[in-house]
Amino acid sequence: MFCGDSPNPRNPRLYHRYEQASAARTGDAGRYWTWAAEPCATWPAVAATRYFGPWNRPTAPILVVGTAYGPSTPYSNARAMSEELANARLLTNTGYGHTALLNPSRCVNAHESRYFIDGTLPRRGTKCAEDTPPF
């Protein structure tokens, strides 16, 4: 899915330019993900039904979980995504680490469970703390 569903450049020579642009925006994480996608330049297939947007069409409720102090997925991106999607709600994990899965929060887990079971979104502005701070 990574290569077949994403709009990665088909020309391998372009990845050096994309690496520089990504690094300017997101540091080393940008470099990493640029080069992680580079094999897609020569991937032999593309999904027949790729979706390129628009992303603001009404859908079923979408839960976006953003970690305030994540090292590789900036919280600002979670906020921007939740604003772009038509029917999304941002749940803030006030902890550290990459995703709430790697530094768990019973509060986040409870909201995720309610969402997956019956589609219930948390109230706007809901924040959850991690169970055990790393420091």
Coordinates of N, CA, C and O in Angstrom, one line a residue:
M1 N 0.8 -1.2 0.0 CA 0.0 0.0 0.0 C 0.9 1.3 0.0 O 0.5 2.2 -0.6
F2 N 2.0 1.2 0.7 CA 2.8 2.4 0.8 C 3.2 3.0 -0.6 O 3.1 4.2 -0.8
C3 N 3.6 2.1 -1.5 CA 4.0 2.6 -2.8 C 2.8 2.7 -3.8 O 2.7 3.7 -4.5
G4 N 1.9 1.8 -3.7 CA 0.7 1.7 -4.6 C -0.3 2.8 -4.4 O -0.9 3.3 -5.4
D5 N -0.4 3.3 -3.2 CA -1.5 4.3 -2.9 C -1.0 5.7 -2.7 O -1.7 6.6 -2.6
S6 N 0.3 5.9 -2.7 CA 0.9 7.2 -2.4 C 1.4 7.8 -3.7 O 1.9 7.1 -4.6
P7 N 1.4 9.2 -3.8 CA 1.9 9.9 -5.0 C 3.4 10.1 -5.0 O 3.8 11.3 -5.1
N8 N 4.2 9.1 -4.8 CA 5.6 9.3 -4.8 C 6.2 9.6 -6.2 O 5.6 9.0 -7.2
P9 N 7.2 10.4 -6.3 CA 7.8 10.6 -7.6 C 8.3 9.3 -8.3 O 8.8 8.5 -7.6
R10 N 8.1 9.2 -9.6 CA 8.6 8.0 -10.3 C 10.0 8.2 -10.7 O 10.6 7.2 -11.2
N11 N 10.6 9.3 -10.6 CA 12.0 9.6 -11.0 C 12.9 9.5 -9.8 O 12.8 10.4 -8.9
P12 N 13.8 8.5 -9.7 CA 14.6 8.4 -8.5 C 15.5 9.6 -8.2 O 15.9 9.9 -7.1
R13 N 15.9 10.3 -9.3 CA 16.8 11.5 -9.1 C 16.1 12.6 -8.4 O 16.8 13.5 -7.9
L14 N 14.8 12.6 -8.3 CA 14.1 13.7 -7.6 C 14.2 13.6 -6.1 O 14.0 14.6 -5.4
Y15 N 14.6 12.5 -5.6 CA 14.5 12.3 -4.1 C 15.5 13.1 -3.3 O 15.3 13.5 -2.2
H16 N 16.7 13.5 -4.0 CA 17.6 14.3 -3.3 C 17.0 15.7 -3.0 O 17.1 16.2 -1.9
R17 N 16.3 16.2 -4.0 CA 15.6 17.5 -3.8 C 14.5 17.4 -2.8 O 14.4 18.3 -1.9
Y18 N 13.7 16.3 -2.8 CA 12.7 16.2 -1.8 C 13.3 16.0 -0.4 O 12.7 16.4 0.6
E19 N 14.4 15.3 -0.3 CA 15.1 15.1 1.0 C 15.4 16.5 1.6 O 15.1 16.7 2.8
Q20 N 16.0 17.4 0.8 CA 16.3 18.7 1.3 C 15.1 19.5 1.8 O 15.1 20.1 2.8
A21 N 14.0 19.4 1.0 CA 12.8 20.2 1.3 C 12.2 19.6 2.6 O 11.7 20.3 3.5
S22 N 12.2 18.2 2.7 CA 11.6 17.6 3.9 C 12.4 17.9 5.1 O 11.8 18.1 6.2
A23 N 13.7 17.9 5.0 CA 14.6 18.2 6.1 C 14.4 19.6 6.6 O 14.4 19.9 7.8
A24 N 14.2 20.5 5.7 CA 14.0 21.9 6.1 C 12.7 22.1 6.9 O 12.6 22.9 7.8
R25 N 11.7 21.2 6.6 CA 10.4 21.3 7.3 C 10.3 20.5 8.5 O 9.7 20.9 9.5
T26 N 11.0 19.3 8.6 CA 10.8 18.4 9.7 C 12.1 17.8 10.2 O 12.0 16.9 11.0
G27 N 13.2 18.2 9.8 CA 14.5 17.7 10.3 C 14.7 16.3 9.8 O 14.4 15.9 8.7
D28 N 15.4 15.5 10.6 CA 15.8 14.2 10.2 C 14.7 13.2 9.9 O 14.8 12.3 9.1
A29 N 13.5 13.5 10.6 CA 12.4 12.6 10.3 C 12.0 12.8 8.8 O 11.6 11.8 8.1
G30 N 12.1 14.0 8.3 CA 11.8 14.2 6.9 C 12.7 13.5 6.0 O 12.3 12.9 5.0
R31 N 14.0 13.5 6.3 CA 15.0 12.8 5.5 C 14.7 11.3 5.5 O 14.7 10.7 4.5
Y32 N 14.4 10.8 6.7 CA 14.1 9.4 6.8 C 12.9 9.0 5.9 O 13.0 8.0 5.1
W33 N 11.8 9.7 6.0 CA 10.6 9.3 5.3 C 10.8 9.5 3.8 O 10.2 8.8 3.0
T34 N 11.6 10.5 3.4 CA 11.8 10.7 2.0 C 12.5 9.4 1.4 O 12.1 8.9 0.4
W35 N 13.6 9.0 2.1 CA 14.3 7.8 1.6 C 13.6 6.5 1.8 O 13.8 5.6 1.0
A36 N 12.7 6.5 2.8 CA 11.9 5.3 2.9 C 10.9 5.1 1.8 O 10.6 4.0 1.4
A37 N 10.6 6.2 1.1 CA 9.7 6.2 0.0 C 10.4 6.0 -1.3 O 9.8 5.7 -2.4
E38 N 11.7 6.2 -1.4 CA 12.4 6.1 -2.6 C 12.2 4.8 -3.4 O 12.1 4.9 -4.7
P39 N 12.1 3.7 -2.8 CA 11.9 2.5 -3.6 C 10.6 2.5 -4.4 O 10.4 1.8 -5.4
C40 N 9.7 3.4 -4.0 CA 8.4 3.5 -4.7 C 8.6 4.1 -6.1 O 7.7 4.0 -7.0
A41 N 9.8 4.8 -6.4 CA 10.0 5.3 -7.7 C 10.0 4.3 -8.8 O 9.6 4.5 -9.9
T42 N 10.4 3.1 -8.4 CA 10.5 2.0 -9.4 C 9.4 0.9 -9.1 O 9.5 -0.2 -9.7
W43 N 8.5 1.2 -8.2 CA 7.5 0.2 -7.9 C 6.6 0.0 -9.1 O 6.2 0.9 -9.8
P44 N 6.4 -1.3 -9.5 CA 5.8 -1.6 -10.8 C 4.3 -1.4 -10.9 O 3.7 -1.4 -12.0
A45 N 3.6 -1.1 -9.8 CA 2.1 -1.0 -9.8 C 1.6 0.2 -9.1 O 2.3 0.7 -8.1
V46 N 0.5 0.7 -9.5 CA -0.2 1.8 -8.8 C -1.7 1.3 -8.6 O -2.3 0.7 -9.5
A47 N -2.2 1.6 -7.4 CA -3.6 1.2 -7.1 C -4.5 1.8 -8.1 O -4.4 3.0 -8.5
A48 N -5.5 1.1 -8.6 CA -6.4 1.5 -9.6 C -7.4 2.6 -9.0 O -7.9 3.4 -9.7
T49 N -7.6 2.6 -7.7 CA -8.6 3.5 -7.1 C -8.0 4.4 -6.0 O -8.5 4.7 -5.0
R50 N -6.8 4.9 -6.3 CA -6.1 5.8 -5.4 C -7.0 7.1 -5.2 O -7.6 7.5 -6.1
Y51 N -7.0 7.6 -4.0 CA -7.8 8.7 -3.7 C -6.9 9.9 -3.4 O -6.0 9.9 -2.6
F52 N -7.1 11.0 -4.2 CA -6.2 12.2 -4.1 C -6.9 13.4 -3.4 O -6.4 14.4 -3.5
G53 N -8.1 13.1 -2.9 CA -8.8 14.2 -2.3 C -10.0 14.6 -3.1 O -10.3 13.9 -4.1
P54 N -10.8 15.6 -2.7 CA -10.5 16.5 -1.6 C -10.7 15.7 -0.2 O -11.5 14.8 -0.2
W55 N -10.0 16.2 0.8 CA -10.1 15.6 2.1 C -11.1 16.1 3.0 O -11.3 15.6 4.1
N56 N -11.8 17.2 2.6 CA -12.8 17.8 3.4 C -14.2 17.4 3.1 O -15.2 18.0 3.5
R57 N -14.4 16.3 2.4 CA -15.8 15.8 2.1 C -16.3 15.2 3.4 O -15.6 14.5 4.1
P58 N -17.6 15.3 3.6 CA -18.2 14.7 4.8 C -18.1 13.2 4.8 O -18.3 12.6 3.8
T59 N -17.7 12.6 5.9 CA -17.5 11.2 6.1 C -18.1 10.8 7.4 O -18.6 11.6 8.2
A60 N -17.9 9.5 7.7 CA -18.2 9.1 9.1 C -17.2 9.8 10.0 O -16.2 10.3 9.6
P61 N -17.5 9.9 11.3 CA -16.6 10.5 12.2 C -15.2 9.9 12.2 O -15.0 8.7 12.0
I62 N -14.2 10.8 12.3 CA -12.8 10.4 12.3 C -12.1 10.9 13.5 O -12.2 12.0 13.9
L63 N -11.5 10.0 14.2 CA -10.7 10.3 15.4 C -9.2 10.5 15.0 O -8.6 9.5 14.5
V64 N -8.7 11.6 15.3 CA -7.3 11.9 15.1 C -6.6 12.0 16.5 O -7.1 12.8 17.3
V65 N -5.6 11.2 16.8 CA -4.9 11.3 18.0 C -3.5 11.9 17.8 O -2.8 11.4 17.0
G66 N -3.2 13.0 18.5 CA -2.0 13.7 18.3 C -1.2 13.7 19.6 O -1.8 14.1 20.7
T67 N 0.1 13.4 19.6 CA 0.9 13.4 20.8 C 1.6 14.7 20.8 O 2.3 15.1 19.9
A68 N 1.5 15.5 21.9 CA 2.0 16.8 22.0 C 3.5 16.9 21.8 O 4.0 17.9 21.3
Y69 N 4.2 15.9 22.3 CA 5.7 16.0 22.3 C 6.3 14.8 21.6 O 7.2 14.2 22.0
G70 N 5.7 14.5 20.4 CA 6.2 13.4 19.6 C 7.4 13.8 18.8 O 7.5 14.8 18.3
P71 N 8.4 12.9 18.8 CA 9.7 13.3 18.1 C 9.6 13.2 16.6 O 10.5 13.8 16.0
S72 N 8.7 12.5 16.0 CA 8.7 12.3 14.6 C 7.4 12.7 13.9 O 7.4 12.7 12.7
T73 N 6.4 12.9 14.6 CA 5.1 13.3 14.0 C 4.6 14.5 14.8 O 4.0 14.4 15.9
P74 N 4.9 15.7 14.3 CA 4.6 16.9 15.0 C 3.1 17.1 15.4 O 2.3 16.8 14.5
Y75 N 2.8 17.6 16.6 CA 1.4 17.8 17.0 C 0.7 18.7 16.0 O -0.4 18.6 15.8
S76 N 1.5 19.7 15.5 CA 0.9 20.7 14.6 C 0.3 20.0 13.4 O -0.7 20.4 12.8
N77 N 0.9 18.9 13.0 CA 0.4 18.1 11.8 C -0.9 17.4 12.2 O -1.9 17.4 11.3
A78 N -1.0 16.9 13.4 CA -2.3 16.3 13.8 C -3.4 17.3 13.9 O -4.5 17.1 13.4
R79 N -3.1 18.5 14.4 CA -4.1 19.6 14.5 C -4.5 20.0 13.1 O -5.7 20.1 12.8
A80 N -3.6 20.2 12.1 CA -3.9 20.5 10.8 C -4.7 19.5 10.1 O -5.7 19.8 9.4
M81 N -4.4 18.2 10.3 CA -5.2 17.1 9.7 C -6.6 17.1 10.2 O -7.6 17.0 9.4
S82 N -6.8 17.3 11.5 CA -8.1 17.3 12.1 C -8.9 18.4 11.6 O -10.2 18.3 11.5
E83 N -8.3 19.5 11.3 CA -9.0 20.7 10.7 C -9.4 20.5 9.2 O -10.4 21.0 8.8
E84 N -8.5 19.8 8.5 CA -8.7 19.6 7.1 C -9.9 18.6 6.8 O -10.6 18.7 5.9
L85 N -9.9 17.5 7.6 CA -10.9 16.5 7.4 C -12.3 17.0 7.9 O -12.4 17.8 8.8
A86 N -13.3 16.7 7.1 CA -14.6 17.3 7.3 C -15.3 16.9 8.7 O -15.9 17.8 9.3
N87 N -15.1 15.7 9.1 CA -15.8 15.3 10.3 C -14.9 14.6 11.3 O -15.1 13.5 11.7
A88 N -13.8 15.4 11.6 CA -12.7 14.8 12.5 C -12.7 15.5 13.8 O -13.1 16.7 13.9
R89 N -12.2 14.8 14.8 CA -12.0 15.4 16.1 C -10.6 15.0 16.6 O -10.1 13.9 16.5
L90 N -9.9 16.0 17.1 CA -8.5 15.8 17.6 C -8.6 15.5 19.1 O -9.2 16.2 19.9
L91 N -8.0 14.4 19.5 CA -7.8 14.0 20.8 C -6.3 14.2 21.1 O -5.4 13.6 20.5
T92 N -6.0 15.0 22.1 CA -4.6 15.4 22.4 C -4.1 14.5 23.5 O -4.6 14.4 24.6
N93 N -3.0 13.8 23.2 CA -2.2 13.0 24.2 C -1.1 14.0 24.6 O -0.2 14.3 23.8
T94 N -1.1 14.4 25.9 CA -0.2 15.4 26.3 C 1.2 14.8 26.7 O 2.0 15.5 27.3
G95 N 1.4 13.6 26.2 CA 2.7 12.9 26.6 C 3.8 13.1 25.6 O 3.8 13.9 24.7
Y96 N 4.7 12.2 25.7 CA 5.9 12.1 24.9 C 5.9 10.8 24.1 O 5.2 9.9 24.4
G97 N 6.8 10.8 23.1 CA 7.0 9.6 22.4 C 6.2 9.6 21.1 O 5.4 10.4 20.8
H98 N 6.6 8.6 20.2 CA 5.9 8.5 18.9 C 4.7 7.7 19.1 O 4.7 6.4 19.2
T99 N 3.5 8.3 19.1 CA 2.2 7.7 19.2 C 1.9 7.4 20.6 O 2.7 7.1 21.5
A100 N 0.6 7.3 20.9 CA 0.1 6.9 22.2 C 0.3 5.4 22.4 O 0.1 5.0 23.6
L101 N 0.5 4.7 21.4 CA 0.7 3.2 21.5 C 2.1 2.9 22.2 O 2.2 2.0 23.0
L102 N 3.1 3.7 22.0 CA 4.4 3.5 22.5 C 4.6 4.0 23.9 O 5.5 3.7 24.6
N103 N 3.7 5.0 24.3 CA 3.7 5.5 25.7 C 2.3 5.6 26.1 O 1.6 6.6 26.0
P104 N 1.7 4.5 26.5 CA 0.2 4.4 26.7 C -0.4 5.4 27.7 O 0.2 5.9 28.6
S105 N -1.7 5.5 27.4 CA -2.6 6.4 28.2 C -3.9 5.6 28.3 O -4.6 5.4 27.3
R106 N -4.3 5.3 29.5 CA -5.7 4.7 29.7 C -6.8 5.6 29.2 O -7.7 5.1 28.6
C107 N -6.6 6.9 29.3 CA -7.5 7.9 28.8 C -7.7 7.8 27.3 O -8.8 7.7 26.7
V108 N -6.5 7.8 26.6 CA -6.5 7.7 25.1 C -7.2 6.4 24.7 O -8.0 6.3 23.8
N109 N -6.8 5.3 25.4 CA -7.3 4.0 25.1 C -8.8 3.9 25.2 O -9.5 3.3 24.4
A110 N -9.4 4.6 26.3 CA -10.8 4.6 26.5 C -11.5 5.3 25.4 O -12.6 4.9 24.9
H111 N -11.0 6.5 24.9 CA -11.6 7.2 23.8 C -11.5 6.4 22.5 O -12.4 6.4 21.7
E112 N -10.4 5.8 22.3 CA -10.2 5.0 21.1 C -11.2 3.8 21.1 O -11.8 3.5 20.0
S113 N -11.4 3.2 22.2 CA -12.3 2.1 22.3 C -13.7 2.5 22.0 O -14.4 1.9 21.2
R114 N -14.1 3.6 22.6 CA -15.5 4.2 22.3 C -15.7 4.5 20.8 O -16.7 4.2 20.2
Y115 N -14.6 5.0 20.3 CA -14.7 5.4 18.8 C -14.8 4.1 18.0 O -15.7 4.1 17.1
F116 N -14.0 3.1 18.2 CA -14.0 1.9 17.4 C -15.3 1.1 17.7 O -15.8 0.4 16.8
I117 N -15.9 1.1 18.8 CA -17.1 0.3 19.1 C -18.3 1.0 18.6 O -19.2 0.4 18.0
D118 N -18.5 2.3 18.9 CA -19.7 2.9 18.4 C -19.6 4.3 17.7 O -20.6 5.0 17.5
G119 N -18.4 4.6 17.3 CA -18.2 5.9 16.6 C -18.2 7.1 17.4 O -18.3 8.2 16.8
T120 N -18.2 7.0 18.7 CA -18.3 8.2 19.6 C -17.0 9.0 19.6 O -15.9 8.4 19.9
L121 N -17.0 10.3 19.3 CA -15.8 11.1 19.4 C -15.8 11.8 20.7 O -16.8 12.1 21.3
P122 N -14.6 12.1 21.2 CA -14.5 12.8 22.5 C -14.9 14.3 22.3 O -15.0 14.8 21.1
R123 N -15.2 15.0 23.4 CA -15.6 16.4 23.3 C -14.4 17.2 22.7 O -13.3 16.8 22.9
R124 N -14.7 18.2 22.0 CA -13.7 19.1 21.4 C -12.8 19.6 22.5 O -13.2 19.9 23.6
G125 N -11.5 19.6 22.3 CA -10.5 20.0 23.3 C -10.1 19.0 24.3 O -9.4 19.3 25.2
T126 N -10.5 17.7 24.1 CA -10.2 16.7 25.1 C -8.7 16.4 25.1 O -8.1 16.3 24.1
K127 N -8.1 16.4 26.3 CA -6.7 16.1 26.5 C -6.6 14.9 27.4 O -7.3 14.8 28.4
C128 N -5.6 14.1 27.1 CA -5.3 12.9 28.0 C -3.8 12.9 28.3 O -3.0 13.3 27.5
A129 N -3.5 12.5 29.6 CA -2.2 12.4 30.0 C -1.7 11.0 29.8 O -2.5 10.0 29.8
E130 N -0.4 10.8 29.6 CA 0.2 9.5 29.6 C 0.1 8.8 30.9 O 0.1 9.5 32.0
D131 N 0.1 7.5 31.0 CA 0.1 6.8 32.3 C 1.3 7.0 33.1 O 1.3 7.2 34.3
T132 N 2.5 6.9 32.4 CA 3.8 7.0 33.1 C 4.7 8.0 32.4 O 5.1 7.6 31.3
P133 N 4.9 9.2 32.9 CA 5.8 10.1 32.2 C 7.2 9.5 32.1 O 7.7 8.8 33.0
P134 N 7.9 9.7 30.9 CA 9.2 9.1 30.8 C 10.3 9.7 31.6 O 11.4 9.1 31.7
F135 N 10.1 10.9 32.1 CA 11.1 11.6 32.8 C 10.7 12.0 34.2 O 9.6 12.2 34.5

